[in-house]
Amino acid sequence: MLKDLLTKNRSYRRFRQSERITEEELKELVGLTRLCASGRNAQALKYAAVCSEEQCARVFPHLGWAGYLTDWDGPEEGERPAAYLVQVLDTRIVENCLCDDGIQAQTILLGAVERGRGGCIIKSFKNEALREALALPEHLKILHVIALGTPVERVVLEEMPADGDFKYWRDAEGVHHVPKRPTEELLVK
């Protein structure tokens, strides 16, 4: 059921790094994006599949992790992503992908969850350093990095507190808490 997939689809940031993800599995996840709607039907998004330990080690230092967790520099060795899909816009096709990037990133994560995996969409990265690490040509504009793996962390959804603080946080046991607004608050009356 879709609601179950959406509930399980959290921003996981710690993984069983030793449980590798194959290039074939990444190809299957990217294949799901072919079925998505595309503004103007341009289909201008592409993906750099990163799955070897060496490639992952080249990508990791260029990423930012969990902005609200200011005392955390990201997952430690052993809990880092097992793979990445780096979403790029082919600017030879169009200069603006409209909303395709979010639709496709969510589709990839839902596909990952369906397979017992998880991930995190990362927008905080060192663009030029990452471009160099992946040897990407200039016409491919990096939009997002999707970190993937088998999650080792527990993420709990909870009601937004009365003070409206929407920042996620971790407790002493490392459980990641994510406040969510009630449905009634999402409807304009």
Backbone as a ProteinNet text record, in pm:
[ID]
protein_1_A
[PRIMARY]
MLKDLLTKNRSYRRFRQSERITEEELKELVGLTRLCASGRNAQALKYAAVCSEEQCARVFPHLGWAGYLTDWDGPEEGERPAAYLVQVLDTRIVENCLCDDGIQAQTILLGAVERGRGGCIIKSFKNEALREALALPEHLKILHVIALGTPVERVVLEEMPADGDFKYWRDAEGVHHVPKRPTEELLVK
[TERTIARY]
84.4	0	89.4	51.2	132.4	160.2	60.3	80.5	189.3	193.2	297.1	435.7	447.8	576.5	620	526.3	559.4	601.9	537.2	571.4	710.1	744.8	876.8	986.5	948	1044.8	1086.4	1186.3	1239.6	1373.2	1426.9	1562.1	1660.7	1701.9	1798.9	1938.6	2019	2154	2262	2222.7	2319.6	2277.7	2377.1	2350.2	2446.4	2413.5	2508.7	2599	2707.3	2797.4	2847.3	2859.9	2911.9	2812.3	2683.4	2581.9	2578.6	2661.3	2677.1	2549.6	2533.4	2425.2	2489.2	2433.4	2492.8	2454.9	2533.7	2502.6	2368	2337.4	2208.8	2091.6	2105.2	1999.3	1981.7	2092.2	2083.4	2015.7	2049	1987.6	1836.2	1794.4	1650.7	1581.6	1646.4	1587.8	1578	1681.3	1676.8	1569.2	1552.7	1449.9	1310.1	1286.3	1155	1126	1230.9	1210.1	1156.8	1178.7	1125.8	973.6	912.8	768	706.3	789.3	741.7	695.5	608.6	572.6	697.3	701.2	814.7	763	799	757.9	798.6	704.6	724.7	765.4	766.1	813.1	959.2	1035.9	1175.2	1264.7	1235	1312.8	1462.4	1497.1	1634.3	1719.6	1663.5	1741.4	1813.5	1936.3	2019.1	2083.4	2147.1	2202.9	2341.9	2431.7	2562.2	2548.5	2565.6	2553.5	2688.9	2690.7	2812.8	2789.8	2862.3	2838	2962.9	3076.5	3196	3242.6	3312.3	3364.5	3453.6	3536.2	3627.8	3552	3451.9	3372.7	3299.2	3239.3	3165.9	3259	3380.7	3478.2	3515.4	3510.9	3540	3425	3301.7	3184.3	3162.5	3176.7	3138.3	3192.4	3320.7	3372.4	3312.7	3241	3186.3	3040.5	2988.3	2847.1	2828.3	2717	2674.6	2565	2564.3	2469.9	2391.1	2259.9	2169.3	2200.9	2161.1	2190.1	2147.3	2038.1	1992.8	2075.8	2149.4	2234.6	2374.2	2389.7	2510.6	2636.7	2621.9	2738.7	2769.4	2710.1	2728	2779	2892.5	2953.9	2913.7	2816.9	2773.9	2808.6	2766.2	2787	2935	2965.1	3102.3	3130.6	3257.1	3298	3223.3	3168.9	3089	2939.5	2901.4	2760.1	2734.7	2829.6	2814.7	2732.3	2681	2601	2676.5	2602	2658.3	2659.5	2586.3	2579.2	2519.5	2535.2	2474.9	2420.4	2313.1	2268.8	2279.2	2364.7	2383.5	2295.7	2195.6	2097.5	2152.4	2155.7	2206.1	2105.2	2107.8	2025.9	2113.4	2071	2143.2	2097.6	2179.3	2141.2	2144.8	2190.1	2179.4	2035.2	1955	1813.9	1726.9	1736.8	1664.7	1749.7	1722.7	1794.4	1725.2	1596.3	1518.4	1432.5	1444.7	1368.5	1232.7	1193.8	1066.9	1061.7	969.7	960.6	1001.6	1057.8	1094	1191.9	1283.8	1387.5	1328.6	1233.8	1171.9	1087.8	1012.7	929.6	1017.6	1126.4	1212.3	1288.9	1336.6	1409.1	1317.4	1193.9	1098.8	1068.5	1055.8	1029.5	1143.2	1266.7	1383	1380	1350.8	1347.8	1234.4	1119.8	1009.8	1047.5	1114.5	1162.8	1264.2	1350.2	1449.6	1382	1284.2	1212.3	1140.5	1082	1012.3	1107.3	1236.4	1338.6	1408.9	1358.7	1421.2	1540.7	1556.4	1665.5	1609.3	1692.6	1650	1748.5	1718.9	1808.8	1780.4	1853.3	1841	1872.9	1787.8	1811.8	1898.8	2013.9	2108.6	2120.6	2096.9	2110.4	2234.5	2293.1	2411.3	2536.6	2604.4	2726.7	2818.4	2946.6	3047.2	3045.9	2977.4	2948	3071.6	3167.1	3282.3	3368.4	3386.1	3465.3	3396.3	3263.6	3188.7	3193.3	3180.5	3188.7	3323.3	3430.5	3563.7	3576.1	3525	3534.8	3465.2	3358.3	3280.8	3318.5	3408.6	3451	3330	3240.9	3121.1	3149.4	3101.4	3119	3032.7	3067.5	3001.7	2852.5	2808.6	2667.3	2576.3	2634.1	2555	2558.7	2447.1	2435.1	2387.4	2467.9	2430.7	2315.4	2207.4	2091.7	2082.6	2093.9	2082.1	2175	2209.4	2277.5	2183	2153.8	2066.4	2154.7	2170.7	2249.5	2160.6	2215.3	2135.4	2207.5	2128.9	2183.5	2074.8	2117.9	2026.8	2035	1925.9	1931	1964.7	2041.4	2069	2012.2	1947.8	1893	1741.3	1688.7	1543.8	1496.5	1397.1	1339.6	1193.8	1155.9	1021.1	950.5	830.5	746.4	664.7	651.4	571.3	497.1	397.5	319.1	405.2	379.5	448.4	417	519.4	491.6	410.1	348.2	260.7	334.3	464.9	540	574.8	539.3	561.2	703.9	788	927	930.8	970.9	970.4	1105.8	1205.1	1339.9	1345.9	1405.5	1427.7	1539.6	1547.5	1648	1673.8	1782.9	1816.7	1819.5	1767.8	1771.4	1901.3	1915.9	2039.1	2068.2	1965.8	1984.4	2008.1	2013.7	2039.1	1915	1795.8	1672.1	1645.9	1618.3	1595.8	1446.6	1411	1270.9	1238	1123.6	1082.9	940.3	924.2	789.6	714.9	585.9	501.5	377.3	341.5	221	97.5	-9.8	-133.9	-196.6	-270.6	-334	-418.9	-490.8	-579.2	-500.4	-375.7	-294.8	-247.6	-253.5	-210	-319.2	-441.2	-554.7	-585.5	-592.1	-627.7	-778.9	-826.3	-972.3	-1018.1
-117.6	0	124.5	225.9	345.7	413.6	423.1	489.2	418.5	286.8	211.8	243.9	247.9	281.6	423	517.2	655.3	666.1	591.6	594.5	535.5	431.5	368.2	449.1	533.7	610.9	735.2	722.5	832.5	875.8	984.5	1025.7	951.6	834.5	754.9	806.1	821.1	874.6	780.4	666.4	567.2	430.9	357.7	234.6	123.4	2.6	-109.3	-98.4	-30.5	-1.4	-128.6	-235.6	-361.3	-430.8	-395.4	-454.1	-371.7	-411.2	-336.6	-341.2	-241.7	-234.5	-249.9	-335.5	-363.1	-257.3	-252.5	-163	-200.9	-329.6	-374.5	-321.1	-322.6	-269.5	-118.9	-47.5	95.5	118.9	35.2	46.6	24.4	-71	-95.5	24.9	87	205.9	320.8	341.9	445.8	412.8	286	244.2	285.5	296.1	341.3	483.9	565	705.9	722.9	624.8	631	636.2	586.1	578.7	705.3	797.3	920.6	1022.7	1111	1227.1	1311.6	1385	1471.9	1599.9	1714.4	1842.7	1852.9	1885	1894.9	1761.2	1655	1522.5	1526.3	1620.7	1639.1	1523.3	1464.1	1350.7	1382.4	1494.9	1546	1505.4	1430.8	1390.3	1259.1	1253.1	1133.1	1106.1	991.7	950.8	890.9	935	871	767.4	640.7	530.6	506.9	514.5	499	384.7	273.5	160.5	91	110.9	45	117.5	47.2	108.8	227.1	212.9	319.6	443.6	422.3	534.8	604	524.5	580.8	663.9	617.2	690.2	823.2	830.6	955.9	1056.3	1006.5	1093.9	1147.3	1061.8	1094.6	1227.9	1260.9	1383.7	1513.2	1504.1	1623.5	1648.8	1572.8	1582.4	1647.2	1718.8	1773.8	1685	1668	1574	1641.1	1635.6	1671.7	1807.7	1912.5	2048.6	2082.4	2024.8	2054.8	1983.6	1881.9	1810	1871.5	1986.8	2067.6	2004.1	1910	1844.4	1709.9	1685.7	1557.8	1583.5	1524.9	1545.7	1441.6	1359.3	1255.6	1118.2	1017.1	880.2	842.7	766.1	718.4	602.3	572.5	455.6	333.8	254.2	137.6	165	294.8	333.4	429.2	435.7	524.7	457.6	535.3	476	367.7	269	160.6	196.5	302.1	345.8	485.7	547.4	678.7	679.6	752.7	791.9	943.6	994.2	1138.1	1185.4	1263.3	1310.4	1435.2	1430.2	1542.3	1582.7	1710.6	1764.1	1777.8	1716.1	1730.3	1860.8	1965.2	2098.4	2109.9	2005.5	2005.6	1981.4	1924	1895.4	2013.4	2054.9	2171.5	2234.5	2360.2	2431	2418.4	2378	2370.9	2244.9	2162.1	2036	2050.7	2174.1	2202.8	2124.6	2031.6	1957.9	1811.1	1775.5	1635.7	1580.9	1665.7	1618.2	1560.5	1628.9	1579.8	1455.3	1455.6	1339.1	1215	1229	1113.4	1070.7	1166.2	1130.5	1053.4	1099	1029.3	890.1	878.8	748.9	651.3	698.2	613.4	567.3	658.7	619.9	522.4	542.4	447.3	309.9	306.8	180.1	114.8	195.4	142.5	82.5	153.1	105	-26	-33.9	-155.7	-275.6	-249.7	-355.3	-376.4	-311.6	-326	-235.4	-137.6	-41.3	91.2	191.3	324.9	424.3	550.5	650.2	788.8	883.6	1023.7	1109.1	1205.1	1300.4	1410.9	1431.6	1530.7	1644.4	1764	1884.3	1963.5	1930.3	2000.3	1924.1	1977.4	1913.5	2018.8	1984.2	2071.7	2042.5	2126.8	2100.7	2070.9	2159.3	2141.4	2022.2	2003.3	1889.5	1757.9	1753.9	1633.4	1610.2	1715.6	1704.8	1643.9	1691.6	1638.3	1492.6	1459.6	1322.3	1223.8	1269	1182.7	1202.7	1294.8	1327.6	1358.2	1443.3	1479.8	1596	1588.5	1700.8	1820.1	1937.4	2062.4	2066.7	1997.4	2005.7	1927.3	1851.9	1779.2	1856.1	1916	1997.1	1907.8	1899	1814.8	1881.3	1805.1	1855.7	1798.6	1667.6	1599.1	1478.1	1439.1	1311.9	1228	1108.7	1017.8	909.7	917.8	819	697.5	577.2	455.2	348	262.1	149.2	81.4	-11.2	-76.3	1.7	66.5	152.4	76.2	144.4	90.1	180.8	287.8	378.2	368.5	406.8	408.5	552.7	573.5	706.5	700.3	794.7	797.2	924.7	908	1023.2	1057.1	1185.1	1226.5	1354.6	1385.7	1506.9	1630.4	1733.6	1860.6	1913.3	1958.6	2012.1	2140.9	2176.6	2293.9	2422.4	2428.3	2550.4	2558.8	2455.9	2457.9	2427.5	2380.2	2349.9	2228.3	2249.2	2143.7	2076.4	2114.9	2059.4	1915.2	1829.4	1691.1	1688.9	1579.8	1570.5	1424.9	1400.8	1265.7	1263.5	1152.8	1139.3	1070.4	1047.4	989.8	850.8	777	642.4	646	765.7	778.3	764.2	761	753.3	890.8	891.4	1014.2	1047.5	1163.6	1205.8	1312.1	1293.8	1385.1	1433.2	1561.2	1613.9	1635	1601.9	1618.9	1699.5	1789.9	1870.8	1782.5	1812	1736.3	1770.8	1677.7	1697.3	1824	1849	1966.7	2095.7	2098.4	2218.1	2235.2	2128.4	2132.8	2179	2182.2	2222.3	2369.9	2446.5	2587.8	2597.8	2673.3	2686.1	2825.2
0	0	0	-72.5	-88.1	45.5	132.2	261.7	342.3	337.1	408.1	352.6	219.7	157.9	197.1	193.6	229.1	375.5	462.6	605	629.1	556.3	570.4	501.8	408	330.2	408.2	489.5	568.8	510.2	559.9	521.5	610.7	565.4	639.6	608.7	712.6	695.1	746.3	801.8	849.1	794.8	742.4	668.4	709	667.9	676.7	554.5	571.2	459.3	392.1	469	414.7	321.6	329.4	240.5	112	18	-105.6	-190.1	-271.8	-370	-506.9	-586.8	-717.6	-820.6	-925.4	-1036.3	-1098.7	-1100.7	-1156.1	-1072.8	-939.5	-853.9	-877.6	-892.6	-922.1	-1056.9	-1153.5	-1286.8	-1276.9	-1195.3	-1177.6	-1114.3	-1015.8	-952.7	-1052.1	-1131.4	-1234	-1337	-1367.6	-1463	-1420.6	-1289.8	-1241.1	-1284.7	-1299	-1333.7	-1475.2	-1560	-1697.3	-1697.6	-1588.7	-1579.8	-1521	-1476.3	-1412.7	-1515.7	-1469.2	-1550.2	-1569.6	-1679.8	-1708.3	-1772.7	-1712	-1768	-1913.8	-1999.5	-2145	-2205.7	-2125.3	-2164.7	-2212.2	-2156.5	-2198.2	-2154.5	-2038.5	-1987.6	-1987.2	-1924.6	-1929.2	-1809.4	-1715.2	-1598.6	-1624.7	-1576.2	-1589.9	-1454.4	-1441.4	-1312.5	-1328.3	-1242.6	-1230.9	-1120.2	-1156.1	-1059.7	-993.6	-861.2	-783	-685	-703.7	-613.6	-561.4	-622	-569.6	-444.3	-357.8	-235.7	-268.9	-371.5	-409.9	-457.9	-542	-592	-477.6	-388.9	-274.9	-186.6	-167.8	-86.1	-151.6	-284.2	-354.1	-342.8	-333.6	-326.2	-184.5	-85.9	51.5	104.2	87.4	148.8	93.2	-15.1	-79.8	-43.7	53.5	89.9	226.3	240.5	369.4	426.6	558.4	620.9	731.2	726.7	836.6	898	831	874.1	1016.2	1065	1201.2	1307	1268.3	1364.3	1356.7	1415.3	1398.5	1457.6	1547.7	1607.9	1541.9	1424.4	1355.1	1214.3	1180.5	1049.2	946.2	979.7	887.1	940.2	868.1	915.9	924.6	1027.2	1046.6	952.1	935.9	856.8	910.5	820.6	857.9	849.4	855.1	846.3	730.2	639.2	524.2	414.5	319.7	211.7	135.3	89.6	9.2	-138.5	-174.2	-314.1	-318.8	-434.4	-460.5	-602.5	-620.5	-753.5	-756.6	-843.4	-854.9	-970.1	-935.2	-1032.6	-1102	-1233.8	-1312.3	-1419.1	-1452.1	-1560	-1683.1	-1792.1	-1918.8	-1982.7	-1966.7	-2014.7	-2167	-2236.1	-2382	-2424.1	-2332.9	-2362.9	-2320.8	-2194.9	-2141.5	-2032.1	-2001.1	-1894.9	-1760.2	-1760.6	-1638	-1642.1	-1540.3	-1539.5	-1472.8	-1440.1	-1373.7	-1242	-1224.3	-1096.9	-1110.8	-1223.8	-1248.6	-1144.8	-1096.9	-1005.2	-877.5	-817.1	-694.1	-716.8	-826.8	-859.1	-874.9	-948.8	-973.7	-847.9	-768	-646	-551.3	-535.8	-449	-504.6	-634.6	-696.4	-668.2	-679.7	-651.1	-505.6	-414	-272.3	-241.8	-302	-281.9	-336.4	-451.2	-506.1	-413.9	-352.8	-259.2	-136.3	-81.9	36.3	4.9	-112	-154.1	-156.5	-178.3	-183.4	-48.8	58	189	209.6	123.6	133.2	183.4	186.4	223	167.6	186.6	133.6	184.7	130.3	168.5	46.2	19.5	-89.1	-31.8	-92.1	-41.9	-142.9	-94.4	-178.5	-139.3	-24.5	24.5	-18.2	-119.4	-168.8	-228.5	-236.1	-296.8	-446.5	-519.6	-660.1	-744.3	-746.5	-836	-793.9	-664.3	-616.5	-652.6	-638.5	-673.8	-824.4	-901.9	-1048.4	-1088.6	-1025.4	-1054.8	-1012.1	-893.4	-843	-935.8	-1001.1	-1091.1	-1237.9	-1264.7	-1401.7	-1490.7	-1440.3	-1515.5	-1609.4	-1732.8	-1825.7	-1783.1	-1830	-1790.2	-1823.2	-1927.3	-1965.1	-1870.4	-1777.3	-1678.4	-1546.6	-1510.4	-1389.2	-1274.7	-1169.2	-1054.4	-979.6	-959	-886.5	-744.7	-733.8	-604.2	-601.3	-480.6	-458.9	-374.8	-421.2	-346.2	-285.6	-152.7	-79.4	-54.7	-75	-64.8	16.1	77.7	151.6	233.4	316.5	410	540.9	581.5	699.6	827.9	915.8	1049.6	1157	1116.4	1216.4	1220.7	1333.5	1351.4	1338	1253.4	1234.1	1277.9	1364.1	1420.3	1376.3	1322	1289.5	1412.6	1440.1	1554.8	1521.3	1602	1580.1	1603.5	1526.6	1543.9	1683.7	1756.9	1890.7	1883.2	1993.4	1999.2	1960.4	1986.7	1953.2	1804.1	1725.9	1581.2	1538	1629.9	1594.8	1502.4	1377.7	1277.2	1260.2	1337	1321.1	1369.4	1285.5	1327.3	1430	1507.6	1612.3	1647.4	1716.6	1762.9	1914.2	1970.8	2116.2	2158.8	2288	2344	2289	2245.3	2188.8	2038.1	1979.8	1837.1	1750.3	1812.6	1735.1	1674	1545.7	1469.9	1474.8	1526.6	1541.9	1437.3	1369.8	1263.3	1290.9	1331.5	1355.9	1223.7	1225.1	1106.6	1143.5	1055.7	1076.8	1060.1	1134	1113.9	978.5	922.3	791.5	789.7	896.5	901.8	877.3	920.5	903.6	758.6	680.8	541.6	447	496.6	414.1	435.2	327.1	334.5	342.2	438.7	457.3	424.7
[MASK]
+++++++++++++++++++++++++++++++++++++++++++++++++++++++++++++++++++++++++++++++++++++++++++++++++++++++++++++++++++++++++++++++++++++++++++++++++++++++++++++++++++++++++++++++++++++++++++++

